[in-house]
Amino acid sequence: MTTYPRTSNGMWSFIHDSSYVWPPENITDVKFYFNKRKKLTLTPNKRKTAKITLKNKVKKNYTLQTAVYSEFTGTEFNNKFKKHELIFETTAIPAETQIIGTPKIHIKYKSNANICQFNFQIFEVKADNTVNFINRINYTDRYCIKNAIRTKDIEGLSFAHQFSPGSKLRLVVTNLDTTPDDFDFLGTNPHVLPVMTKSRSKIYIKDTYIELPLRGFSSDNMIAGNEPNVRLYQNYPNPFKDRKSTRLN
């Protein structure tokens, strides 16, 4: 499995492991829900209608062929296609945690177009804010019904990775699947070809989550982005009760 540190040429270090069964023992499927304020949490958003919007801004008559010829870069591409990202992140993971298996996305959405695309990029963010790409999940709905609410379960690429203590899990949702880590192989080209139809896709965050097969994870020592419960109690005794007003002359 991949892990820190990165080598001098930018490659991950590797830990060798084996198992006689699949999935390996002590794996727990953990759901991290999308939430407001760029958070991934262990509990869903309380508001049933809470939504976020992924925008796919494409100028009229700008074609995929033209974008391919330009290798998705340059002045014309940047003026006619806008990359959009929605970022979600857990709080720090206190102990070594391993992802072993296939990540899954459950998404509830609607789009104002008859085709839409969601690209999910998984990153590890170290305590020093170093960000490195780990894996991805891609989905294109080519049979989308305009403004109809739809749900979909999407499997990503199976992999294994070990998070360092204190790191965070970051999930980026984007309309253009490019990352700096892809440059040596793909250059400026995306991992999958984008949709060239202008659209606004609403994601219902209460019912949208990423499910990860984790080993070494405990919800007892990590509340992934949840806010602490804060209560305000009345001051007692009330210092203002029965106090006579004083008039200043």
C-alpha atoms as a PDB file:
ATOM      1  CA  MET A   1       0.000   0.000   0.000  1.00  0.00           C
ATOM      2  CA  THR A   2       1.124   3.571  -0.634  1.00  0.00           C
ATOM      3  CA  THR A   3       2.141   5.848   2.233  1.00  0.00           C
ATOM      4  CA  TYR A   4       4.361   8.760   3.214  1.00  0.00           C
ATOM      5  CA  PRO A   5       7.132   9.707   2.821  1.00  0.00           C
ATOM      6  CA  ARG A   6       7.316  10.554  -0.853  1.00  0.00           C
ATOM      7  CA  THR A   7      10.599   9.578  -2.510  1.00  0.00           C
ATOM      8  CA  SER A   8      13.039  12.023  -4.080  1.00  0.00           C
ATOM      9  CA  ASN A   9      11.339  11.606  -7.481  1.00  0.00           C
ATOM     10  CA  GLY A  10       7.880  12.220  -6.000  1.00  0.00           C
ATOM     11  CA  MET A  11       6.708   8.606  -5.793  1.00  0.00           C
ATOM     12  CA  TRP A  12       4.935   7.141  -2.750  1.00  0.00           C
ATOM     13  CA  SER A  13       6.690   4.773  -0.368  1.00  0.00           C
ATOM     14  CA  PHE A  14       5.197   1.277  -0.186  1.00  0.00           C
ATOM     15  CA  ILE A  15       4.215  -1.071   2.644  1.00  0.00           C
ATOM     16  CA  HIS A  16       3.950  -4.737   1.684  1.00  0.00           C
ATOM     17  CA  ASP A  17       1.061  -6.727   3.153  1.00  0.00           C
ATOM     18  CA  SER A  18      -0.899  -9.878   2.336  1.00  0.00           C
ATOM     19  CA  SER A  19      -4.128 -11.623   3.246  1.00  0.00           C
ATOM     20  CA  TYR A  20      -5.625 -15.090   2.705  1.00  0.00           C
ATOM     21  CA  VAL A  21      -9.157 -13.639   2.681  1.00  0.00           C
ATOM     22  CA  TRP A  22     -10.893 -10.758   0.915  1.00  0.00           C
ATOM     23  CA  PRO A  23     -11.655  -8.320   2.220  1.00  0.00           C
ATOM     24  CA  PRO A  24      -8.839  -8.549   4.769  1.00  0.00           C
ATOM     25  CA  GLU A  25      -9.714  -8.957   8.427  1.00  0.00           C
ATOM     26  CA  ASN A  26     -10.598  -5.960  10.606  1.00  0.00           C
ATOM     27  CA  ILE A  27     -11.895  -3.846   7.724  1.00  0.00           C
ATOM     28  CA  THR A  28     -14.810  -1.539   8.512  1.00  0.00           C
ATOM     29  CA  ASP A  29     -16.858   0.309   5.899  1.00  0.00           C
ATOM     30  CA  VAL A  30     -17.083   3.901   7.143  1.00  0.00           C
ATOM     31  CA  LYS A  31     -19.370   6.550   5.669  1.00  0.00           C
ATOM     32  CA  PHE A  32     -18.241  10.177   5.522  1.00  0.00           C
ATOM     33  CA  TYR A  33     -21.096  12.537   4.684  1.00  0.00           C
ATOM     34  CA  PHE A  34     -20.849  15.724   2.649  1.00  0.00           C
ATOM     35  CA  ASN A  35     -21.615  18.767   4.752  1.00  0.00           C
ATOM     36  CA  LYS A  36     -21.648  22.537   4.665  1.00  0.00           C
ATOM     37  CA  ARG A  37     -18.504  24.540   5.398  1.00  0.00           C
ATOM     38  CA  LYS A  38     -16.343  22.119   3.394  1.00  0.00           C
ATOM     39  CA  LYS A  39     -16.651  19.263   5.895  1.00  0.00           C
ATOM     40  CA  LEU A  40     -16.751  15.478   5.689  1.00  0.00           C
ATOM     41  CA  THR A  41     -18.524  14.178   8.786  1.00  0.00           C
ATOM     42  CA  LEU A  42     -19.564  10.889  10.324  1.00  0.00           C
ATOM     43  CA  THR A  43     -23.154  12.076  10.560  1.00  0.00           C
ATOM     44  CA  PRO A  44     -25.329  13.518   7.777  1.00  0.00           C
ATOM     45  CA  ASN A  45     -26.419  17.129   7.508  1.00  0.00           C
ATOM     46  CA  LYS A  46     -29.637  17.667   9.475  1.00  0.00           C
ATOM     47  CA  ARG A  47     -31.392  19.671   6.764  1.00  0.00           C
ATOM     48  CA  LYS A  48     -33.078  17.352   4.287  1.00  0.00           C
ATOM     49  CA  THR A  49     -33.087  19.952   1.511  1.00  0.00           C
ATOM     50  CA  ALA A  50     -29.492  21.184   1.976  1.00  0.00           C
ATOM     51  CA  LYS A  51     -27.777  21.347  -1.413  1.00  0.00           C
ATOM     52  CA  ILE A  52     -24.529  22.400  -3.040  1.00  0.00           C
ATOM     53  CA  THR A  53     -24.024  23.189  -6.724  1.00  0.00           C
ATOM     54  CA  LEU A  54     -21.413  21.862  -9.123  1.00  0.00           C
ATOM     55  CA  LYS A  55     -21.172  24.179 -12.127  1.00  0.00           C
ATOM     56  CA  ASN A  56     -20.093  23.145 -15.602  1.00  0.00           C
ATOM     57  CA  LYS A  57     -19.475  26.421 -17.441  1.00  0.00           C
ATOM     58  CA  VAL A  58     -18.896  25.884 -21.157  1.00  0.00           C
ATOM     59  CA  LYS A  59     -19.216  28.541 -23.860  1.00  0.00           C
ATOM     60  CA  LYS A  60     -21.745  27.855 -26.579  1.00  0.00           C
ATOM     61  CA  ASN A  61     -20.353  26.001 -29.615  1.00  0.00           C
ATOM     62  CA  TYR A  62     -17.088  25.121 -27.837  1.00  0.00           C
ATOM     63  CA  THR A  63     -16.460  21.491 -28.754  1.00  0.00           C
ATOM     64  CA  LEU A  64     -14.684  18.590 -27.114  1.00  0.00           C
ATOM     65  CA  GLN A  65     -12.596  18.152 -30.270  1.00  0.00           C
ATOM     66  CA  THR A  66     -11.247  21.691 -29.937  1.00  0.00           C
ATOM     67  CA  ALA A  67     -10.454  21.103 -26.265  1.00  0.00           C
ATOM     68  CA  VAL A  68      -8.640  17.849 -27.097  1.00  0.00           C
ATOM     69  CA  TYR A  69      -6.560  19.555 -29.800  1.00  0.00           C
ATOM     70  CA  SER A  70      -5.492  22.202 -27.273  1.00  0.00           C
ATOM     71  CA  GLU A  71      -4.780  19.503 -24.648  1.00  0.00           C
ATOM     72  CA  PHE A  72      -7.194  21.283 -22.288  1.00  0.00           C
ATOM     73  CA  THR A  73      -4.960  24.292 -21.806  1.00  0.00           C
ATOM     74  CA  GLY A  74      -4.272  27.704 -23.301  1.00  0.00           C
ATOM     75  CA  THR A  75      -6.127  30.998 -23.560  1.00  0.00           C
ATOM     76  CA  GLU A  76      -9.089  29.729 -25.594  1.00  0.00           C
ATOM     77  CA  PHE A  77      -9.702  26.744 -23.325  1.00  0.00           C
ATOM     78  CA  ASN A  78      -9.431  28.832 -20.159  1.00  0.00           C
ATOM     79  CA  ASN A  79     -11.869  31.399 -21.561  1.00  0.00           C
ATOM     80  CA  LYS A  80     -14.432  28.867 -22.775  1.00  0.00           C
ATOM     81  CA  PHE A  81     -14.306  26.126 -20.123  1.00  0.00           C
ATOM     82  CA  LYS A  82     -14.170  26.806 -16.382  1.00  0.00           C
ATOM     83  CA  LYS A  83     -12.983  24.195 -13.926  1.00  0.00           C
ATOM     84  CA  HIS A  84     -15.109  24.105 -10.774  1.00  0.00           C
ATOM     85  CA  GLU A  85     -14.239  22.374  -7.498  1.00  0.00           C
ATOM     86  CA  LEU A  86     -16.174  21.601  -4.323  1.00  0.00           C
ATOM     87  CA  ILE A  87     -13.871  20.665  -1.433  1.00  0.00           C
ATOM     88  CA  PHE A  88     -14.735  18.574   1.648  1.00  0.00           C
ATOM     89  CA  GLU A  89     -12.371  17.565   4.439  1.00  0.00           C
ATOM     90  CA  THR A  90     -12.370  15.570   7.666  1.00  0.00           C
ATOM     91  CA  THR A  91     -10.747  16.641  10.889  1.00  0.00           C
ATOM     92  CA  ALA A  92      -7.339  15.156  11.676  1.00  0.00           C
ATOM     93  CA  ILE A  93      -7.106  11.361  11.850  1.00  0.00           C
ATOM     94  CA  PRO A  94      -5.329  10.689  15.184  1.00  0.00           C
ATOM     95  CA  ALA A  95      -3.919   7.216  14.425  1.00  0.00           C
ATOM     96  CA  GLU A  96      -2.522   5.285  11.477  1.00  0.00           C
ATOM     97  CA  THR A  97      -5.491   4.376   9.295  1.00  0.00           C
ATOM     98  CA  GLN A  98      -5.462   2.252   6.172  1.00  0.00           C
ATOM     99  CA  ILE A  99      -7.813   2.245   3.189  1.00  0.00           C
ATOM    100  CA  ILE A 100      -7.875  -1.269   1.715  1.00  0.00           C
ATOM    101  CA  GLY A 101     -10.433  -2.051  -0.957  1.00  0.00           C
ATOM    102  CA  THR A 102     -12.896  -0.196  -3.150  1.00  0.00           C
ATOM    103  CA  PRO A 103     -14.157   3.301  -2.279  1.00  0.00           C
ATOM    104  CA  LYS A 104     -17.811   4.019  -3.057  1.00  0.00           C
ATOM    105  CA  ILE A 105     -19.884   7.131  -3.545  1.00  0.00           C
ATOM    106  CA  HIS A 106     -23.618   7.353  -2.859  1.00  0.00           C
ATOM    107  CA  ILE A 107     -24.931  10.548  -4.453  1.00  0.00           C
ATOM    108  CA  LYS A 108     -28.349  12.178  -4.636  1.00  0.00           C
ATOM    109  CA  TYR A 109     -28.544  14.921  -7.249  1.00  0.00           C
ATOM    110  CA  LYS A 110     -30.445  16.717  -9.974  1.00  0.00           C
ATOM    111  CA  SER A 111     -29.192  18.627 -13.009  1.00  0.00           C
ATOM    112  CA  ASN A 112     -30.687  21.188 -15.374  1.00  0.00           C
ATOM    113  CA  ALA A 113     -29.074  19.376 -18.351  1.00  0.00           C
ATOM    114  CA  ASN A 114     -29.601  16.019 -20.022  1.00  0.00           C
ATOM    115  CA  ILE A 115     -26.010  14.963 -19.288  1.00  0.00           C
ATOM    116  CA  CYS A 116     -23.834  15.673 -16.265  1.00  0.00           C
ATOM    117  CA  GLN A 117     -20.571  14.492 -14.741  1.00  0.00           C
ATOM    118  CA  PHE A 118     -19.137  14.153 -11.230  1.00  0.00           C
ATOM    119  CA  ASN A 119     -15.434  13.493 -10.642  1.00  0.00           C
ATOM    120  CA  PHE A 120     -14.372  12.698  -7.072  1.00  0.00           C
ATOM    121  CA  GLN A 121     -10.687  13.082  -6.170  1.00  0.00           C
ATOM    122  CA  ILE A 122      -9.299  11.663  -2.903  1.00  0.00           C
ATOM    123  CA  PHE A 123      -6.323  13.362  -1.225  1.00  0.00           C
ATOM    124  CA  GLU A 124      -4.303  13.058   1.974  1.00  0.00           C
ATOM    125  CA  VAL A 125      -3.561  16.375   3.695  1.00  0.00           C
ATOM    126  CA  LYS A 126      -0.670  16.110   6.150  1.00  0.00           C
ATOM    127  CA  ALA A 127      -0.432  18.059   9.389  1.00  0.00           C
ATOM    128  CA  ASP A 128       1.940  20.503   7.653  1.00  0.00           C
ATOM    129  CA  ASN A 129      -0.746  21.062   4.945  1.00  0.00           C
ATOM    130  CA  THR A 130       1.129  19.069   2.304  1.00  0.00           C
ATOM    131  CA  VAL A 131      -1.529  17.791  -0.111  1.00  0.00           C
ATOM    132  CA  ASN A 132      -1.107  14.637  -2.206  1.00  0.00           C
ATOM    133  CA  PHE A 133      -3.502  12.865  -4.569  1.00  0.00           C
ATOM    134  CA  ILE A 134      -4.426   9.244  -3.728  1.00  0.00           C
ATOM    135  CA  ASN A 135      -7.308   8.001  -5.875  1.00  0.00           C
ATOM    136  CA  ARG A 136     -10.436   8.966  -7.829  1.00  0.00           C
ATOM    137  CA  ILE A 137     -14.029   7.993  -8.634  1.00  0.00           C
ATOM    138  CA  ASN A 138     -15.654   9.102 -11.904  1.00  0.00           C
ATOM    139  CA  TYR A 139     -19.279   9.119 -13.012  1.00  0.00           C
ATOM    140  CA  THR A 140     -21.041  10.514 -16.094  1.00  0.00           C
ATOM    141  CA  ASP A 141     -24.836  10.395 -16.289  1.00  0.00           C
ATOM    142  CA  ARG A 142     -25.501  10.228 -20.031  1.00  0.00           C
ATOM    143  CA  TYR A 143     -29.214   9.563 -19.522  1.00  0.00           C
ATOM    144  CA  CYS A 144     -29.934  12.361 -17.090  1.00  0.00           C
ATOM    145  CA  ILE A 145     -33.501  13.662 -16.967  1.00  0.00           C
ATOM    146  CA  LYS A 146     -33.543  17.433 -16.595  1.00  0.00           C
ATOM    147  CA  ASN A 147     -34.436  18.612 -13.071  1.00  0.00           C
ATOM    148  CA  ALA A 148     -35.324  15.090 -11.906  1.00  0.00           C
ATOM    149  CA  ILE A 149     -33.900  13.944  -8.578  1.00  0.00           C
ATOM    150  CA  ARG A 150     -31.732  10.872  -9.037  1.00  0.00           C
ATOM    151  CA  THR A 151     -29.573   8.644  -6.831  1.00  0.00           C
ATOM    152  CA  LYS A 152     -26.568   6.579  -7.833  1.00  0.00           C
ATOM    153  CA  ASP A 153     -24.051   4.234  -6.190  1.00  0.00           C
ATOM    154  CA  ILE A 154     -20.623   4.487  -7.813  1.00  0.00           C
ATOM    155  CA  GLU A 155     -17.584   2.305  -7.224  1.00  0.00           C
ATOM    156  CA  GLY A 156     -14.086   3.693  -7.617  1.00  0.00           C
ATOM    157  CA  LEU A 157     -10.738   2.041  -8.247  1.00  0.00           C
ATOM    158  CA  SER A 158      -9.630  -0.535  -5.646  1.00  0.00           C
ATOM    159  CA  PHE A 159      -6.445   0.473  -3.868  1.00  0.00           C
ATOM    160  CA  ALA A 160      -4.592   0.482  -0.547  1.00  0.00           C
ATOM    161  CA  HIS A 161      -3.168   3.514   1.237  1.00  0.00           C
ATOM    162  CA  GLN A 162      -2.023   4.292   4.789  1.00  0.00           C
ATOM    163  CA  PHE A 163      -2.776   7.698   6.292  1.00  0.00           C
ATOM    164  CA  SER A 164      -0.221   9.209   8.654  1.00  0.00           C
ATOM    165  CA  PRO A 165      -1.402  10.187  12.155  1.00  0.00           C
ATOM    166  CA  GLY A 166      -2.622  13.783  12.121  1.00  0.00           C
ATOM    167  CA  SER A 167      -3.486  13.746   8.411  1.00  0.00           C
ATOM    168  CA  LYS A 168      -6.897  14.649   6.990  1.00  0.00           C
ATOM    169  CA  LEU A 169      -8.909  13.049   4.222  1.00  0.00           C
ATOM    170  CA  ARG A 170      -9.879  15.539   1.507  1.00  0.00           C
ATOM    171  CA  LEU A 171     -12.491  14.877  -1.167  1.00  0.00           C
ATOM    172  CA  VAL A 172     -12.754  17.180  -4.175  1.00  0.00           C
ATOM    173  CA  VAL A 173     -15.768  17.107  -6.502  1.00  0.00           C
ATOM    174  CA  THR A 174     -14.983  18.651  -9.874  1.00  0.00           C
ATOM    175  CA  ASN A 175     -16.184  18.915 -13.463  1.00  0.00           C
ATOM    176  CA  LEU A 176     -12.623  18.439 -14.809  1.00  0.00           C
ATOM    177  CA  ASP A 177     -10.555  15.545 -13.432  1.00  0.00           C
ATOM    178  CA  THR A 178      -7.013  16.914 -13.469  1.00  0.00           C
ATOM    179  CA  THR A 179      -4.449  16.858 -10.657  1.00  0.00           C
ATOM    180  CA  PRO A 180      -0.764  17.886 -10.474  1.00  0.00           C
ATOM    181  CA  ASP A 181       0.140  14.222  -9.819  1.00  0.00           C
ATOM    182  CA  ASP A 182      -1.192  13.258 -13.271  1.00  0.00           C
ATOM    183  CA  PHE A 183       1.058  15.636 -15.176  1.00  0.00           C
ATOM    184  CA  ASP A 184       3.971  13.266 -15.826  1.00  0.00           C
ATOM    185  CA  PHE A 185       1.658  10.790 -17.562  1.00  0.00           C
ATOM    186  CA  LEU A 186      -1.266  12.839 -18.880  1.00  0.00           C
ATOM    187  CA  GLY A 187       0.260  16.291 -19.166  1.00  0.00           C
ATOM    188  CA  THR A 188      -2.578  18.834 -19.108  1.00  0.00           C
ATOM    189  CA  ASN A 189      -5.158  16.262 -20.249  1.00  0.00           C
ATOM    190  CA  PRO A 190      -7.831  15.063 -17.773  1.00  0.00           C
ATOM    191  CA  HIS A 191      -8.192  11.493 -16.532  1.00  0.00           C
ATOM    192  CA  VAL A 192     -11.628  11.300 -18.206  1.00  0.00           C
ATOM    193  CA  LEU A 193     -13.022  13.507 -20.970  1.00  0.00           C
ATOM    194  CA  PRO A 194     -15.306  16.204 -19.552  1.00  0.00           C
ATOM    195  CA  VAL A 195     -18.887  16.906 -20.557  1.00  0.00           C
ATOM    196  CA  MET A 196     -19.143  19.908 -22.883  1.00  0.00           C
ATOM    197  CA  THR A 197     -22.755  20.770 -21.991  1.00  0.00           C
ATOM    198  CA  LYS A 198     -23.346  23.764 -19.760  1.00  0.00           C
ATOM    199  CA  SER A 199     -25.100  22.730 -16.553  1.00  0.00           C
ATOM    200  CA  ARG A 200     -25.730  23.294 -12.861  1.00  0.00           C
ATOM    201  CA  SER A 201     -25.967  20.086 -10.841  1.00  0.00           C
ATOM    202  CA  LYS A 202     -27.401  20.179  -7.322  1.00  0.00           C
ATOM    203  CA  ILE A 203     -26.047  17.644  -4.817  1.00  0.00           C
ATOM    204  CA  TYR A 204     -28.285  16.841  -1.838  1.00  0.00           C
ATOM    205  CA  ILE A 205     -25.676  16.611   0.888  1.00  0.00           C
ATOM    206  CA  LYS A 206     -27.820  14.930   3.568  1.00  0.00           C
ATOM    207  CA  ASP A 207     -28.029  11.830   1.385  1.00  0.00           C
ATOM    208  CA  THR A 208     -24.561  11.947  -0.213  1.00  0.00           C
ATOM    209  CA  TYR A 209     -21.502  10.246   1.233  1.00  0.00           C
ATOM    210  CA  ILE A 210     -18.260   8.456   0.442  1.00  0.00           C
ATOM    211  CA  GLU A 211     -17.875   4.966   1.919  1.00  0.00           C
ATOM    212  CA  LEU A 212     -14.316   3.805   2.589  1.00  0.00           C
ATOM    213  CA  PRO A 213     -13.044   0.359   3.689  1.00  0.00           C
ATOM    214  CA  LEU A 214     -10.836   1.292   6.654  1.00  0.00           C
ATOM    215  CA  ARG A 215      -8.542  -0.576   9.031  1.00  0.00           C
ATOM    216  CA  GLY A 216      -7.367   1.021  12.253  1.00  0.00           C
ATOM    217  CA  PHE A 217     -10.188   3.579  12.287  1.00  0.00           C
ATOM    218  CA  SER A 218     -12.151   4.354  15.426  1.00  0.00           C
ATOM    219  CA  SER A 219     -15.001   6.822  15.653  1.00  0.00           C
ATOM    220  CA  ASP A 220     -14.373   7.004  19.418  1.00  0.00           C
ATOM    221  CA  ASN A 221     -11.252   9.104  18.941  1.00  0.00           C
ATOM    222  CA  MET A 222     -12.254  10.943  15.778  1.00  0.00           C
ATOM    223  CA  ILE A 223     -15.401  12.905  15.117  1.00  0.00           C
ATOM    224  CA  ALA A 224     -14.843  13.731  11.456  1.00  0.00           C
ATOM    225  CA  GLY A 225     -15.687  17.383  11.262  1.00  0.00           C
ATOM    226  CA  ASN A 226     -18.590  17.370  13.715  1.00  0.00           C
ATOM    227  CA  GLU A 227     -19.028  20.477  15.782  1.00  0.00           C
ATOM    228  CA  PRO A 228     -18.774  20.131  19.590  1.00  0.00           C
ATOM    229  CA  ASN A 229     -22.023  20.500  21.491  1.00  0.00           C
ATOM    230  CA  VAL A 230     -22.139  23.891  23.148  1.00  0.00           C
ATOM    231  CA  ARG A 231     -24.916  24.862  25.561  1.00  0.00           C
ATOM    232  CA  LEU A 232     -25.614  28.221  27.165  1.00  0.00           C
ATOM    233  CA  TYR A 233     -27.115  28.192  30.646  1.00  0.00           C
ATOM    234  CA  GLN A 234     -28.768  31.039  32.485  1.00  0.00           C
ATOM    235  CA  ASN A 235     -26.543  32.837  34.928  1.00  0.00           C
ATOM    236  CA  TYR A 236     -27.695  32.194  38.513  1.00  0.00           C
ATOM    237  CA  PRO A 237     -28.334  34.171  40.525  1.00  0.00           C
ATOM    238  CA  ASN A 238     -29.340  36.804  37.982  1.00  0.00           C
ATOM    239  CA  PRO A 239     -27.294  39.907  38.855  1.00  0.00           C
ATOM    240  CA  PHE A 240     -29.833  42.163  37.114  1.00  0.00           C
ATOM    241  CA  LYS A 241     -32.957  40.844  38.865  1.00  0.00           C
ATOM    242  CA  ASP A 242     -34.768  43.320  41.143  1.00  0.00           C
ATOM    243  CA  ARG A 243     -32.114  45.950  40.480  1.00  0.00           C
ATOM    244  CA  LYS A 244     -33.594  49.451  40.517  1.00  0.00           C
ATOM    245  CA  SER A 245     -32.694  51.665  37.622  1.00  0.00           C
ATOM    246  CA  THR A 246     -30.452  54.598  38.354  1.00  0.00           C
ATOM    247  CA  ARG A 247     -30.984  57.869  36.576  1.00  0.00           C
ATOM    248  CA  LEU A 248     -27.957  60.002  35.850  1.00  0.00           C
ATOM    249  CA  ASN A 249     -28.484  63.733  36.013  1.00  0.00           C
END
